[in-house]
């Protein structure tokens, strides 16, 4: 299992992304699991994100792009216009506007979608390292984002339009993940 996601509207529903076998879903808090990968190629599912406003909408970041389900994981389609053949390691959904998503990619930097994953554009102004392993949105201020890279942490205060180094004390470290206090 490479990734887990919880449906906040129905906490007993859990999604698990795995290596090779793709996706599994549990509707009973993990007691039993069923495959949920129709349309999802046999790929490593590195990250999952459940839309907080529409829990039936799920995104899967994979090695090679992004897939999207509109029916709680029963079927999947690609959602990678502008992102094809890029390895996605992290996804963040804007809590104030769930149609806005950010993707952390290995070698392509950060990407942003403002149409629910339909189209993606690079969001790299000031982001001097294209090896982004994680992206996180500050829940208390959704226009503030952080990007974990192989050479430190970057911060954006304008929804990913511009990034600055926020690295004091972390110089030279490979940062692989981020967590933001929700309060």
Short mmCIF file of C-alpha atoms in Angstrom, two decimals:
data_model
loop_
_atom_site.label_atom_id
_atom_site.label_comp_id
_atom_site.label_asym_id
_atom_site.label_seq_id
_atom_site.Cartn_x
_atom_site.Cartn_y
_atom_site.Cartn_z
CA UNK A 1 0.00 0.00 0.00
CA UNK A 2 1.48 3.31 -1.13
CA UNK A 3 -1.37 5.67 -0.25
CA UNK A 4 -4.55 5.89 1.79
CA UNK A 5 -7.46 8.33 1.69
CA UNK A 6 -10.51 8.65 3.88
CA UNK A 7 -13.93 9.88 2.82
CA UNK A 8 -14.60 12.54 5.48
CA UNK A 9 -18.34 12.46 4.79
CA UNK A 10 -18.37 8.70 5.42
CA UNK A 11 -15.34 7.83 7.60
CA UNK A 12 -15.87 4.09 7.23
CA UNK A 13 -15.01 4.44 3.53
CA UNK A 14 -11.28 4.11 2.89
CA UNK A 15 -9.35 3.99 -0.38
CA UNK A 16 -5.95 2.32 -0.73
CA UNK A 17 -3.58 2.85 -3.62
CA UNK A 18 -1.08 0.07 -4.15
CA UNK A 19 1.88 -0.86 -6.28
CA UNK A 20 0.87 -2.64 -9.51
CA UNK A 21 -2.64 -3.74 -8.46
CA UNK A 22 -3.89 -0.15 -8.43
CA UNK A 23 -6.87 0.60 -6.15
CA UNK A 24 -8.87 -0.98 -3.36
CA UNK A 25 -11.89 0.32 -1.44
CA UNK A 26 -13.30 -0.56 1.95
CA UNK A 27 -16.80 0.52 2.99
CA UNK A 28 -16.58 -1.04 6.45
CA UNK A 29 -13.63 0.75 8.05
CA UNK A 30 -11.07 -1.67 6.62
CA UNK A 31 -12.66 -4.97 7.63
CA UNK A 32 -12.99 -6.01 3.96
CA UNK A 33 -11.61 -4.63 0.69
CA UNK A 34 -12.66 -4.82 -2.97
CA UNK A 35 -10.75 -3.80 -6.09
CA UNK A 36 -11.80 -0.41 -7.41
CA UNK A 37 -9.74 0.04 -10.53
CA UNK A 38 -11.95 -0.15 -13.65
CA UNK A 39 -10.22 2.12 -16.15
CA UNK A 40 -7.17 2.56 -13.93
CA UNK A 41 -4.11 1.08 -15.55
CA UNK A 42 -1.92 -1.30 -13.55
CA UNK A 43 0.23 1.46 -12.09
CA UNK A 44 1.64 2.54 -8.76
CA UNK A 45 -0.93 4.78 -7.08
CA UNK A 46 1.34 7.15 -5.17
CA UNK A 47 -1.28 9.52 -3.79
CA UNK A 48 -5.04 9.77 -3.36
CA UNK A 49 -7.21 12.81 -2.71
CA UNK A 50 -10.94 12.82 -1.99
CA UNK A 51 -12.81 16.01 -2.89
CA UNK A 52 -14.18 17.41 0.41
CA UNK A 53 -17.20 19.01 -1.31
CA UNK A 54 -18.02 16.02 -3.53
CA UNK A 55 -16.70 12.84 -1.84
CA UNK A 56 -17.59 10.68 -4.86
CA UNK A 57 -14.84 12.58 -6.74
CA UNK A 58 -11.43 11.03 -6.12
CA UNK A 59 -8.05 11.78 -7.68
CA UNK A 60 -5.19 9.29 -7.98
CA UNK A 61 -1.65 10.49 -8.64
CA UNK A 62 0.34 7.79 -10.39
CA UNK A 63 3.67 7.24 -12.05
CA UNK A 64 2.78 8.85 -15.37
CA UNK A 65 -0.09 11.24 -14.54
CA UNK A 66 -3.43 11.55 -12.78
CA UNK A 67 -6.67 9.59 -12.86
CA UNK A 68 -10.07 10.78 -11.64
CA UNK A 69 -13.17 8.94 -10.46
CA UNK A 70 -16.58 10.59 -10.26
CA UNK A 71 -18.34 7.55 -8.79
CA UNK A 72 -16.48 6.72 -5.56
CA UNK A 73 -13.83 4.66 -7.30
CA UNK A 74 -16.07 2.39 -9.38
CA UNK A 75 -14.52 3.73 -12.62
CA UNK A 76 -11.55 5.93 -13.53
CA UNK A 77 -10.54 8.19 -16.43
CA UNK A 78 -7.36 10.13 -17.06
CA UNK A 79 -7.24 13.71 -15.82
CA UNK A 80 -3.85 14.71 -17.07
CA UNK A 81 -4.12 17.23 -19.92
CA UNK A 82 -0.82 19.07 -19.48
CA UNK A 83 0.57 16.38 -17.15
CA UNK A 84 1.00 13.27 -19.29
CA UNK A 85 4.04 11.11 -18.63
CA UNK A 86 4.91 12.98 -15.43
CA UNK A 87 5.23 11.14 -12.13
CA UNK A 88 2.85 12.59 -9.54
CA UNK A 89 3.80 12.21 -5.88
CA UNK A 90 1.37 14.50 -4.09
CA UNK A 91 -2.02 16.14 -4.63
CA UNK A 92 -3.70 18.93 -2.69
CA UNK A 93 -7.28 20.12 -3.09
CA UNK A 94 -8.04 23.74 -2.23
CA UNK A 95 -10.56 23.55 0.66
CA UNK A 96 -12.07 26.92 -0.30
CA UNK A 97 -12.46 25.95 -3.98
CA UNK A 98 -12.30 22.17 -4.59
CA UNK A 99 -12.06 22.67 -8.37
CA UNK A 100 -8.53 23.98 -7.74
CA UNK A 101 -5.89 21.30 -7.27
CA UNK A 102 -2.12 21.21 -7.04
CA UNK A 103 0.16 18.36 -8.04
CA UNK A 104 3.74 17.75 -6.97
CA UNK A 105 5.74 16.06 -9.71
CA UNK A 106 9.17 14.53 -9.95
CA UNK A 107 11.07 16.59 -12.49
CA UNK A 108 8.24 18.88 -13.61
CA UNK A 109 7.78 20.94 -10.45
CA UNK A 110 4.34 21.97 -9.28
CA UNK A 111 1.22 22.01 -11.43
CA UNK A 112 -2.16 23.66 -10.89
CA UNK A 113 -5.63 22.85 -12.20
CA UNK A 114 -8.55 25.24 -11.78
CA UNK A 115 -11.12 23.00 -13.49
CA UNK A 116 -11.21 19.90 -11.32
CA UNK A 117 -8.24 18.22 -12.94
CA UNK A 118 -9.38 18.74 -16.53
CA UNK A 119 -6.32 20.79 -17.46
CA UNK A 120 -3.01 21.35 -15.71
CA UNK A 121 -0.48 24.18 -16.05
CA UNK A 122 2.98 24.49 -14.50
CA UNK A 123 3.07 26.61 -11.35
CA UNK A 124 6.80 27.08 -10.97
CA UNK A 125 7.65 30.79 -10.84
CA UNK A 126 10.42 31.00 -8.23
CA UNK A 127 10.39 27.26 -7.63
CA UNK A 128 14.01 26.54 -8.47
CA UNK A 129 13.84 22.79 -7.92
CA UNK A 130 11.68 20.66 -10.25
CA UNK A 131 11.80 17.62 -7.95
CA UNK A 132 8.73 18.31 -5.82
CA UNK A 133 7.74 15.42 -3.57
CA UNK A 134 4.84 17.01 -1.71
CA UNK A 135 2.54 20.00 -1.86
CA UNK A 136 0.26 21.17 0.95
CA UNK A 137 -2.32 23.91 1.34
CA UNK A 138 -2.74 25.80 4.61
CA UNK A 139 -6.37 25.14 5.63
CA UNK A 140 -6.60 28.44 7.50
CA UNK A 141 -5.34 30.38 4.46
CA UNK A 142 -5.92 28.41 1.23
CA UNK A 143 -3.84 30.83 -0.86
CA UNK A 144 -0.77 29.72 1.15
CA UNK A 145 0.97 26.60 -0.13
CA UNK A 146 4.16 24.75 0.68
CA UNK A 147 6.24 22.54 -1.61
CA UNK A 148 8.68 19.92 -0.35
CA UNK A 149 11.60 19.44 -2.73
CA UNK A 150 14.88 17.61 -2.88
CA UNK A 151 16.55 20.87 -1.83
CA UNK A 152 14.25 22.25 0.84
CA UNK A 153 10.84 23.85 1.28
CA UNK A 154 9.25 26.56 -0.84
CA UNK A 155 6.25 28.73 0.07
CA UNK A 156 3.62 30.51 -2.02
CA UNK A 157 1.21 33.07 -0.60
CA UNK A 158 -0.62 33.65 -3.90
CA UNK A 159 -2.11 30.24 -4.74
CA UNK A 160 1.02 28.94 -6.42
CA UNK A 161 1.62 31.89 -8.77
CA UNK A 162 4.99 32.63 -7.13
CA UNK A 163 7.22 30.62 -4.82
CA UNK A 164 9.97 31.66 -2.41
CA UNK A 165 12.44 29.58 -0.47
CA UNK A 166 11.25 28.90 3.10
CA UNK A 167 14.23 26.85 4.03
CA UNK A 168 15.95 28.31 7.10
CA UNK A 169 17.36 25.38 9.07
CA UNK A 170 16.63 22.86 6.30
CA UNK A 171 19.40 23.76 3.86
CA UNK A 172 20.69 20.80 1.87
CA UNK A 173 18.02 18.37 3.06
CA UNK A 174 15.75 16.25 0.89
CA UNK A 175 12.23 17.04 2.13
CA UNK A 176 9.84 14.26 1.14
CA UNK A 177 6.58 15.16 2.90
CA UNK A 178 4.73 18.00 4.57
CA UNK A 179 2.04 18.37 7.20
CA UNK A 180 0.21 21.56 8.12
CA UNK A 181 -1.59 22.14 11.39
CA UNK A 182 -5.27 22.44 10.42
CA UNK A 183 -5.92 25.06 13.08
#
